[in-house]
PDB file of C-alpha atoms and ligand atoms in Angstrom:
ATOM      1  CA  MET U   1      84.920  98.056 108.022  1.00  0.00           C
ATOM      2  CA  GLU U   2      83.077  99.304 111.433  1.00  0.00           C
ATOM      3  CA  ILE U   3      82.769 103.130 111.664  1.00  0.00           C
ATOM      4  CA  ILE U   4      81.971 104.248 115.096  1.00  0.00           C
ATOM      5  CA  ILE U   5      81.523 107.916 115.650  1.00  0.00           C
ATOM      6  CA  LYS U   6      81.231 109.561 118.632  1.00  0.00           C
ATOM      7  CA  GLU U   7      80.736 113.281 119.705  1.00  0.00           C
ATOM      8  CA  ASN U   8      83.972 113.542 120.305  1.00  0.00           C
ATOM      9  CA  GLY U   9      87.673 112.369 120.592  1.00  0.00           C
ATOM     10  CA  GLN U  10      87.396 111.400 124.250  1.00  0.00           C
ATOM     11  CA  ALA U  11      84.040 109.719 123.924  1.00  0.00           C
ATOM     12  CA  ALA U  12      86.022 107.457 120.724  1.00  0.00           C
ATOM     13  CA  SER U  13      88.881 106.984 122.964  1.00  0.00           C
ATOM     14  CA  GLU U  14      86.903 105.789 125.623  1.00  0.00           C
ATOM     15  CA  ALA U  15      84.981 103.386 123.361  1.00  0.00           C
ATOM     16  CA  ALA U  16      88.280 102.260 121.557  1.00  0.00           C
ATOM     17  CA  ALA U  17      89.752 101.361 125.306  1.00  0.00           C
ATOM     18  CA  ARG U  18      86.757  99.649 125.928  1.00  0.00           C
ATOM     19  CA  VAL U  19      87.817  97.312 122.529  1.00  0.00           C
ATOM     20  CA  VAL U  20      90.922  97.260 124.284  1.00  0.00           C
ATOM     21  CA  ALA U  21      89.946  96.467 128.034  1.00  0.00           C
ATOM     22  CA  ARG U  22      87.983  93.612 126.914  1.00  0.00           C
ATOM     23  CA  LEU U  23      90.980  91.563 124.260  1.00  0.00           C
ATOM     24  CA  VAL U  24      93.247  92.403 127.984  1.00  0.00           C
ATOM     25  CA  ARG U  25      90.830  90.856 129.852  1.00  0.00           C
ATOM     26  CA  GLU U  26      90.099  87.696 127.899  1.00  0.00           C
ATOM     27  CA  LYS U  27      92.777  87.215 126.516  1.00  0.00           C
ATOM     28  CA  PRO U  28      95.551  88.142 129.363  1.00  0.00           C
ATOM     29  CA  ASN U  29      98.929  87.892 127.540  1.00  0.00           C
ATOM     30  CA  ALA U  30      97.533  90.063 124.487  1.00  0.00           C
ATOM     31  CA  VAL U  31      99.757  90.821 121.896  1.00  0.00           C
ATOM     32  CA  LEU U  32      99.089  94.494 121.646  1.00  0.00           C
ATOM     33  CA  GLY U  33     100.063  96.929 118.696  1.00  0.00           C
ATOM     34  CA  LEU U  34     100.771 100.285 119.193  1.00  0.00           C
ATOM     35  CA  ALA U  35     101.514 103.566 117.604  1.00  0.00           C
ATOM     36  CA  THR U  36     102.253 107.135 118.858  1.00  0.00           C
ATOM     37  CA  GLY U  37     101.845 110.965 117.810  1.00  0.00           C
ATOM     38  CA  SER U  38      98.162 112.933 119.159  1.00  0.00           C
ATOM     39  CA  THR U  39      95.740 110.606 118.067  1.00  0.00           C
ATOM     40  CA  PRO U  40      96.187 108.267 120.798  1.00  0.00           C
ATOM     41  CA  LEU U  41      96.756 110.054 123.753  1.00  0.00           C
ATOM     42  CA  MET U  42      93.235 110.189 124.862  1.00  0.00           C
ATOM     43  CA  LEU U  43      92.843 106.306 124.351  1.00  0.00           C
ATOM     44  CA  TYR U  44      96.438 105.923 126.628  1.00  0.00           C
ATOM     45  CA  ARG U  45      94.843 108.161 129.141  1.00  0.00           C
ATOM     46  CA  GLU U  46      91.775 106.273 129.508  1.00  0.00           C
ATOM     47  CA  LEU U  47      93.589 102.555 129.440  1.00  0.00           C
ATOM     48  CA  ILE U  48      96.051 104.523 132.166  1.00  0.00           C
ATOM     49  CA  ARG U  49      92.797 105.040 134.182  1.00  0.00           C
ATOM     50  CA  LEU U  50      91.092 101.456 133.789  1.00  0.00           C
ATOM     51  CA  HIS U  51      94.385 100.105 135.430  1.00  0.00           C
ATOM     52  CA  GLN U  52      94.486 102.317 138.102  1.00  0.00           C
ATOM     53  CA  GLU U  53      90.898 102.063 138.719  1.00  0.00           C
ATOM     54  CA  GLU U  54      89.431  99.512 137.999  1.00  0.00           C
ATOM     55  CA  GLY U  55      92.602  97.094 137.857  1.00  0.00           C
ATOM     56  CA  LEU U  56      93.086  96.378 134.091  1.00  0.00           C
ATOM     57  CA  ASP U  57      95.821  94.186 134.223  1.00  0.00           C
ATOM     58  CA  PHE U  58      98.771  94.412 132.047  1.00  0.00           C
ATOM     59  CA  SER U  59     101.432  92.014 133.281  1.00  0.00           C
ATOM     60  CA  GLN U  60     101.336  89.608 130.604  1.00  0.00           C
ATOM     61  CA  VAL U  61     100.772  91.815 128.185  1.00  0.00           C
ATOM     62  CA  THR U  62     103.361  92.568 125.417  1.00  0.00           C
ATOM     63  CA  THR U  63     103.340  95.536 122.241  1.00  0.00           C
ATOM     64  CA  PHE U  64     104.827  96.173 119.161  1.00  0.00           C
ATOM     65  CA  ASN U  65     105.173 100.011 118.489  1.00  0.00           C
ATOM     66  CA  LEU U  66     104.493 100.285 114.815  1.00  0.00           C
ATOM     67  CA  ASP U  67     107.184 102.792 113.905  1.00  0.00           C
ATOM     68  CA  GLU U  68     110.702 104.931 115.113  1.00  0.00           C
ATOM     69  CA  TYR U  69     112.640 107.554 113.658  1.00  0.00           C
ATOM     70  CA  VAL U  70     116.268 106.483 112.360  1.00  0.00           C
ATOM     71  CA  GLY U  71     118.615 108.513 114.178  1.00  0.00           C
ATOM     72  CA  LEU U  72     116.856 109.208 117.651  1.00  0.00           C
ATOM     73  CA  PRO U  73     118.173 107.209 120.647  1.00  0.00           C
ATOM     74  CA  PRO U  74     115.673 105.977 122.935  1.00  0.00           C
ATOM     75  CA  GLU U  75     116.119 108.833 125.440  1.00  0.00           C
ATOM     76  CA  HIS U  76     115.768 111.810 122.916  1.00  0.00           C
ATOM     77  CA  GLU U  77     112.621 113.917 123.960  1.00  0.00           C
ATOM     78  CA  GLN U  78     111.127 113.048 120.528  1.00  0.00           C
ATOM     79  CA  SER U  79     111.611 109.042 119.893  1.00  0.00           C
ATOM     80  CA  TYR U  80     108.559 106.968 119.876  1.00  0.00           C
ATOM     81  CA  ARG U  81     110.707 104.851 122.681  1.00  0.00           C
ATOM     82  CA  ARG U  82     109.949 107.626 124.977  1.00  0.00           C
ATOM     83  CA  PHE U  83     107.140 108.469 123.991  1.00  0.00           C
ATOM     84  CA  MET U  84     105.627 105.553 124.744  1.00  0.00           C
ATOM     85  CA  ASN U  85     107.430 104.562 128.533  1.00  0.00           C
ATOM     86  CA  GLU U  86     105.927 108.396 129.422  1.00  0.00           C
ATOM     87  CA  ASN U  87     102.606 108.239 127.703  1.00  0.00           C
ATOM     88  CA  LEU U  88     101.748 104.323 128.491  1.00  0.00           C
ATOM     89  CA  PHE U  89     104.372 102.015 129.619  1.00  0.00           C
ATOM     90  CA  GLU U  90     105.596 103.449 133.392  1.00  0.00           C
ATOM     91  CA  PRO U  91     102.120 104.335 133.994  1.00  0.00           C
ATOM     92  CA  ILE U  92     100.738 100.761 133.873  1.00  0.00           C
ATOM     93  CA  ASN U  93     102.324  97.685 135.442  1.00  0.00           C
ATOM     94  CA  ILE U  94     103.744  96.456 131.731  1.00  0.00           C
ATOM     95  CA  LYS U  95     106.774  94.428 132.267  1.00  0.00           C
ATOM     96  CA  MET U  96     109.383  97.110 130.171  1.00  0.00           C
ATOM     97  CA  GLU U  97     110.956  93.840 128.547  1.00  0.00           C
ATOM     98  CA  ASN U  98     107.942  93.236 126.971  1.00  0.00           C
ATOM     99  CA  THR U  99     107.791  96.288 125.070  1.00  0.00           C
ATOM    100  CA  HIS U 100     109.475  96.701 121.579  1.00  0.00           C
ATOM    101  CA  VAL U 101     109.924  99.929 119.888  1.00  0.00           C
ATOM    102  CA  PRO U 102     112.048  99.526 116.212  1.00  0.00           C
ATOM    103  CA  ASP U 103     115.299 100.423 117.057  1.00  0.00           C
ATOM    104  CA  GLY U 104     116.375 103.683 115.199  1.00  0.00           C
ATOM    105  CA  LEU U 105     119.681 103.430 116.042  1.00  0.00           C
ATOM    106  CA  ALA U 106     120.098  99.846 114.561  1.00  0.00           C
ATOM    107  CA  ALA U 107     123.925  99.429 112.545  1.00  0.00           C
ATOM    108  CA  ASP U 108     122.415  97.256 110.330  1.00  0.00           C
ATOM    109  CA  ILE U 109     118.702  98.024 109.692  1.00  0.00           C
ATOM    110  CA  PRO U 110     117.438  95.532 107.675  1.00  0.00           C
ATOM    111  CA  ALA U 111     118.580  92.784 109.802  1.00  0.00           C
ATOM    112  CA  SER U 112     116.830  94.435 112.771  1.00  0.00           C
ATOM    113  CA  CYS U 113     113.737  94.952 111.272  1.00  0.00           C
ATOM    114  CA  ALA U 114     113.722  91.460 109.794  1.00  0.00           C
ATOM    115  CA  ALA U 115     114.570  90.170 113.539  1.00  0.00           C
ATOM    116  CA  TYR U 116     111.250  92.828 114.302  1.00  0.00           C
ATOM    117  CA  GLU U 117     109.245  90.677 112.499  1.00  0.00           C
ATOM    118  CA  GLN U 118     110.703  87.360 113.913  1.00  0.00           C
ATOM    119  CA  ALA U 119     109.764  88.573 117.342  1.00  0.00           C
ATOM    120  CA  ILE U 120     106.641  89.030 116.204  1.00  0.00           C
ATOM    121  CA  VAL U 121     105.835  86.144 115.325  1.00  0.00           C
ATOM    122  CA  GLU U 122     107.649  84.376 117.880  1.00  0.00           C
ATOM    123  CA  ALA U 123     104.820  86.194 120.248  1.00  0.00           C
ATOM    124  CA  GLY U 124     102.489  84.495 118.452  1.00  0.00           C
ATOM    125  CA  GLY U 125     101.380  87.768 116.209  1.00  0.00           C
ATOM    126  CA  ILE U 126      99.619  91.037 116.725  1.00  0.00           C
ATOM    127  CA  ASP U 127      96.128  90.533 118.231  1.00  0.00           C
ATOM    128  CA  LEU U 128      94.839  94.393 118.596  1.00  0.00           C
ATOM    129  CA  GLN U 129      96.560  96.667 116.382  1.00  0.00           C
ATOM    130  CA  VAL U 130      95.969 100.432 116.797  1.00  0.00           C
ATOM    131  CA  LEU U 131      96.674 102.773 114.450  1.00  0.00           C
ATOM    132  CA  GLY U 132      96.329 106.224 113.735  1.00  0.00           C
ATOM    133  CA  ILE U 133      95.913 108.208 110.038  1.00  0.00           C
ATOM    134  CA  GLY U 134      98.003 110.635 108.367  1.00  0.00           C
ATOM    135  CA  SER U 135      96.641 113.495 106.137  1.00  0.00           C
ATOM    136  CA  ASP U 136      97.721 111.628 103.512  1.00  0.00           C
ATOM    137  CA  GLY U 137      96.538 108.740 104.795  1.00  0.00           C
ATOM    138  CA  HIS U 138      99.948 107.271 105.689  1.00  0.00           C
ATOM    139  CA  VAL U 139      99.283 103.823 108.123  1.00  0.00           C
ATOM    140  CA  GLY U 140     102.411 103.875 110.465  1.00  0.00           C
ATOM    141  CA  PHE U 141     104.851 105.411 108.211  1.00  0.00           C
ATOM    142  CA  ASN U 142     103.601 103.596 105.124  1.00  0.00           C
ATOM    143  CA  GLU U 143     103.205 106.744 103.056  1.00  0.00           C
ATOM    144  CA  PRO U 144     101.510 106.850  99.773  1.00  0.00           C
ATOM    145  CA  THR U 145     102.386 104.174  97.428  1.00  0.00           C
ATOM    146  CA  SER U 146     103.774 101.906 100.104  1.00  0.00           C
ATOM    147  CA  SER U 147     103.113  98.393  98.536  1.00  0.00           C
ATOM    148  CA  PHE U 148     100.456  96.576 100.354  1.00  0.00           C
ATOM    149  CA  ALA U 149     102.766  93.819 100.800  1.00  0.00           C
ATOM    150  CA  SER U 150     105.738  95.825 102.657  1.00  0.00           C
ATOM    151  CA  ARG U 151     107.074  94.001 105.710  1.00  0.00           C
ATOM    152  CA  THR U 152     108.712  96.252 108.884  1.00  0.00           C
ATOM    153  CA  ARG U 153     111.431  98.705 106.610  1.00  0.00           C
ATOM    154  CA  ILE U 154     113.046 101.454 106.210  1.00  0.00           C
ATOM    155  CA  LYS U 155     110.757 104.341 104.860  1.00  0.00           C
ATOM    156  CA  THR U 156     111.232 108.161 103.869  1.00  0.00           C
ATOM    157  CA  LEU U 157     108.940 110.269 105.359  1.00  0.00           C
ATOM    158  CA  THR U 158     106.980 112.661 102.913  1.00  0.00           C
ATOM    159  CA  GLN U 159     107.929 116.412 103.268  1.00  0.00           C
ATOM    160  CA  GLN U 160     103.720 116.640 104.185  1.00  0.00           C
ATOM    161  CA  THR U 161     104.770 113.866 107.388  1.00  0.00           C
ATOM    162  CA  VAL U 162     107.860 115.928 108.163  1.00  0.00           C
ATOM    163  CA  ALA U 163     106.706 119.268 108.425  1.00  0.00           C
ATOM    164  CA  HIS U 164     103.344 118.083 110.043  1.00  0.00           C
ATOM    165  CA  ASN U 165     105.836 116.489 112.704  1.00  0.00           C
ATOM    166  CA  ALA U 166     107.502 119.649 112.500  1.00  0.00           C
ATOM    167  CA  ARG U 167     104.963 120.678 115.898  1.00  0.00           C
ATOM    168  CA  PHE U 168     107.123 118.188 117.809  1.00  0.00           C
ATOM    169  CA  PHE U 169     109.971 119.689 117.860  1.00  0.00           C
ATOM    170  CA  ALA U 170     109.186 123.118 118.785  1.00  0.00           C
ATOM    171  CA  GLY U 171     108.113 123.840 114.906  1.00  0.00           C
ATOM    172  CA  ASP U 172     111.767 123.318 113.289  1.00  0.00           C
ATOM    173  CA  GLU U 173     110.896 120.875 110.096  1.00  0.00           C
ATOM    174  CA  SER U 174     115.191 121.090 109.974  1.00  0.00           C
ATOM    175  CA  GLN U 175     115.077 118.896 113.133  1.00  0.00           C
ATOM    176  CA  VAL U 176     112.994 116.027 111.813  1.00  0.00           C
ATOM    177  CA  PRO U 177     114.404 112.737 110.678  1.00  0.00           C
ATOM    178  CA  HIS U 178     113.495 111.811 107.536  1.00  0.00           C
ATOM    179  CA  HIS U 179     113.740 108.554 107.693  1.00  0.00           C
ATOM    180  CA  CYS U 180     112.077 105.971 109.916  1.00  0.00           C
ATOM    181  CA  ILE U 181     111.372 102.457 110.651  1.00  0.00           C
ATOM    182  CA  THR U 182     108.366 101.391 110.194  1.00  0.00           C
ATOM    183  CA  MET U 183     106.164  97.967 109.924  1.00  0.00           C
ATOM    184  CA  GLY U 184     105.022  97.521 106.795  1.00  0.00           C
ATOM    185  CA  ILE U 185     101.660  97.346 105.740  1.00  0.00           C
ATOM    186  CA  GLY U 186     101.627  93.586 105.231  1.00  0.00           C
ATOM    187  CA  THR U 187     102.762  93.686 109.057  1.00  0.00           C
ATOM    188  CA  ILE U 188      99.726  95.498 109.579  1.00  0.00           C
ATOM    189  CA  MET U 189      97.372  93.756 107.514  1.00  0.00           C
ATOM    190  CA  ASP U 190      98.265  90.562 109.518  1.00  0.00           C
ATOM    191  CA  ALA U 191      97.068  91.754 112.622  1.00  0.00           C
ATOM    192  CA  ARG U 192      93.881  89.652 114.115  1.00  0.00           C
ATOM    193  CA  MET U 193      91.984  92.878 114.638  1.00  0.00           C
ATOM    194  CA  ASN U 194      93.210  96.606 113.125  1.00  0.00           C
ATOM    195  CA  ILE U 195      91.828  99.675 115.404  1.00  0.00           C
ATOM    196  CA  MET U 196      91.558 103.271 113.897  1.00  0.00           C
ATOM    197  CA  LEU U 197      91.545 106.616 115.618  1.00  0.00           C
ATOM    198  CA  ALA U 198      91.164 109.525 113.704  1.00  0.00           C
ATOM    199  CA  PHE U 199      90.298 113.178 114.947  1.00  0.00           C
ATOM    200  CA  GLY U 200      90.070 116.468 113.349  1.00  0.00           C
ATOM    201  CA  ALA U 201      89.097 118.502 110.409  1.00  0.00           C
ATOM    202  CA  ASN U 202      92.655 117.337 108.979  1.00  0.00           C
ATOM    203  CA  LYS U 203      91.937 113.824 108.754  1.00  0.00           C
ATOM    204  CA  ALA U 204      88.277 113.943 107.555  1.00  0.00           C
ATOM    205  CA  ASP U 205      89.410 113.944 103.322  1.00  0.00           C
ATOM    206  CA  ALA U 206      91.630 110.574 104.473  1.00  0.00           C
ATOM    207  CA  VAL U 207      89.358 109.133 106.750  1.00  0.00           C
ATOM    208  CA  ALA U 208      86.779 109.431 103.232  1.00  0.00           C
ATOM    209  CA  ALA U 209      88.741 107.965 100.677  1.00  0.00           C
ATOM    210  CA  THR U 210      90.307 105.700 103.123  1.00  0.00           C
ATOM    211  CA  ILE U 211      86.275 103.561 103.784  1.00  0.00           C
ATOM    212  CA  GLU U 212      84.629 104.747 100.896  1.00  0.00           C
ATOM    213  CA  GLY U 213      87.262 105.489  98.452  1.00  0.00           C
ATOM    214  CA  PRO U 214      88.635 102.972  96.026  1.00  0.00           C
ATOM    215  CA  VAL U 215      91.540 100.519  97.722  1.00  0.00           C
ATOM    216  CA  ALA U 216      94.727 102.150  96.673  1.00  0.00           C
ATOM    217  CA  ALA U 217      98.249 102.541  97.562  1.00  0.00           C
ATOM    218  CA  ILE U 218      97.972 105.963  97.118  1.00  0.00           C
ATOM    219  CA  MET U 219      95.578 106.114 100.233  1.00  0.00           C
ATOM    220  CA  PRO U 220      97.528 103.409 102.019  1.00  0.00           C
ATOM    221  CA  ALA U 221      95.246 102.926 105.001  1.00  0.00           C
ATOM    222  CA  SER U 222      91.977 102.082 102.237  1.00  0.00           C
ATOM    223  CA  VAL U 223      93.834  98.532 102.685  1.00  0.00           C
ATOM    224  CA  LEU U 224      92.202  98.278 105.549  1.00  0.00           C
ATOM    225  CA  GLN U 225      88.860  97.498 103.522  1.00  0.00           C
ATOM    226  CA  HIS U 226      90.660  94.332 102.450  1.00  0.00           C
ATOM    227  CA  HIS U 227      90.901  93.173 106.473  1.00  0.00           C
ATOM    228  CA  PRO U 228      88.208  90.929 108.150  1.00  0.00           C
ATOM    229  CA  ARG U 229      88.136  93.109 111.523  1.00  0.00           C
ATOM    230  CA  ALA U 230      88.856  96.598 111.071  1.00  0.00           C
ATOM    231  CA  LYS U 231      87.231  99.394 113.221  1.00  0.00           C
ATOM    232  CA  VAL U 232      87.805 102.818 112.759  1.00  0.00           C
ATOM    233  CA  PHE U 233      86.739 105.445 115.577  1.00  0.00           C
ATOM    234  CA  VAL U 234      86.537 109.226 114.453  1.00  0.00           C
ATOM    235  CA  ASP U 235      84.599 112.129 116.017  1.00  0.00           C
ATOM    236  CA  GLU U 236      82.201 114.736 114.230  1.00  0.00           C
ATOM    237  CA  THR U 237      84.755 117.027 112.231  1.00  0.00           C
ATOM    238  CA  ALA U 238      86.635 113.937 110.936  1.00  0.00           C
ATOM    239  CA  SER U 239      83.784 112.211 110.044  1.00  0.00           C
ATOM    240  CA  SER U 240      82.252 115.321 108.017  1.00  0.00           C
ATOM    241  CA  ARG U 241      83.321 113.793 104.467  1.00  0.00           C
ATOM    242  CA  LEU U 242      81.722 110.453 105.028  1.00  0.00           C
ATOM    243  CA  ARG U 243      78.529 109.654 102.890  1.00  0.00           C
ATOM    244  CA  LEU U 244      77.214 107.168 105.145  1.00  0.00           C
ATOM    245  CA  THR U 245      77.302 108.526 108.646  1.00  0.00           C
ATOM    246  CA  ASP U 246      73.706 107.790 109.113  1.00  0.00           C
ATOM    247  CA  TYR U 247      73.999 104.520 108.335  1.00  0.00           C
ATOM    248  CA  TYR U 248      77.128 103.588 110.655  1.00  0.00           C
ATOM    249  CA  ARG U 249      75.275 105.393 113.519  1.00  0.00           C
ATOM    250  CA  TRP U 250      72.103 103.551 112.811  1.00  0.00           C
ATOM    251  CA  VAL U 251      74.810 100.132 113.037  1.00  0.00           C
ATOM    252  CA  TYR U 252      76.400 101.054 115.999  1.00  0.00           C
ATOM    253  CA  ASN U 253      73.302 102.060 117.672  1.00  0.00           C
ATOM    254  CA  GLY U 254      71.656  98.556 117.025  1.00  0.00           C
ATOM    255  CA  LYS U 255      74.535  96.760 117.911  1.00  0.00           C
ATOM    256  CA  PRO U 256      73.512  94.031 121.427  1.00  0.00           C
ATOM    257  CA  ASP U 257      75.032  94.688 123.866  1.00  0.00           C
ATOM    258  CA  TRP U 258      77.691  91.571 124.248  1.00  0.00           C
ATOM    259  CA  GLN U 259      78.766  92.364 120.243  1.00  0.00           C
ATOM    260  CA  ARG U 260      79.391  96.162 120.957  1.00  0.00           C
ATOM    261  CA  ASP U 261      82.870  95.786 122.633  1.00  0.00           C
ATOM    262  CA  ALA U 262      83.813  93.042 120.832  1.00  0.00           C
TER     263      ALA U 262
HETATM  264  C1  F6R C   1     103.104 107.226 114.508  1.00  0.00           C
HETATM  265  C2  F6R C   1     102.510 106.402 113.229  1.00  0.00           C
HETATM  266  C3  F6R C   1     101.579 107.633 112.248  1.00  0.00           C
HETATM  267  C4  F6R C   1     100.531 108.317 113.044  1.00  0.00           C
HETATM  268  C5  F6R C   1      99.739 109.430 112.078  1.00  0.00           C
HETATM  269  C6  F6R C   1      98.942 110.440 112.289  1.00  0.00           C
HETATM  270  O1  F6R C   1     103.097 106.367 115.292  1.00  0.00           O
HETATM  271  O2  F6R C   1     101.975 105.355 113.154  1.00  0.00           O
HETATM  272  O3  F6R C   1     100.916 107.010 111.172  1.00  0.00           O
HETATM  273  O4  F6R C   1      99.242 107.528 113.691  1.00  0.00           O
HETATM  274  O5  F6R C   1     101.226 110.063 111.278  1.00  0.00           O
HETATM  275  O6  F6R C   1      99.787 110.889 113.742  1.00  0.00           O
HETATM  276  P1  F6R C   1      98.696 112.267 114.604  1.00  0.00           P
HETATM  277  O7  F6R C   1      98.531 111.406 115.347  1.00  0.00           O
HETATM  278  O8  F6R C   1     100.022 113.182 115.140  1.00  0.00           O
HETATM  279  O9  F6R C   1      97.955 112.707 113.906  1.00  0.00           O
END
């Protein structure tokens, strides 16, 4: 794993955006895996800026989102489809038909999940997956004890995640769906590169356990220790519980330019 510690979330997001941008320039028909939530917002804003000011071209890019709430129609204010449309897809030149978010209204959820997996395979697999992390260590909505072999499926959110996400539903926990469709950990591990972002003190314990703790299903993100190309972008506060911060900075600062955003 490569650990990139920046002074704040904006600087970390800009560094992550450079990795995404380099991939899209080198492979214009790249397949991106995307996340929602608060964490990737600065990354998406930077990608929009790179599109508008530097001509970063998304016209051949395909995307697959990690997850969606069960029961929310795409136009619902808190659906992840709407989040993606507003925060990334509409301001860039991606073709909407090339963007994929799991179908929260699917009548046959297992069939819809299998079709999602198949669509990823048919697109050539995910080149780069963007991840946030829950304070309990979840990735996508793979909550603690999720199987490392799991594929796209329905999951029940923990009470902690429901409470955490209530802030998007006017603080009303009763409005937060308890079920979601999420890519599995196996699906995420199939991506050729994973980049995780984590900001703020409430992520510090999960970040430390993910990077320096044992690999265990109780801390789902720790599986990234087994990924051949995983980068973790953190701000100072999210890095505060790591033991080897001096080493991570030493490695990053010593990188040759050609390797930096690869
Ligand atoms: C969202 C997702 C989740 C979030 C995580 C962190 O698509 O997959 O794993 O990344 O819950 O959420 P925020 O960024 O809101 O703290």
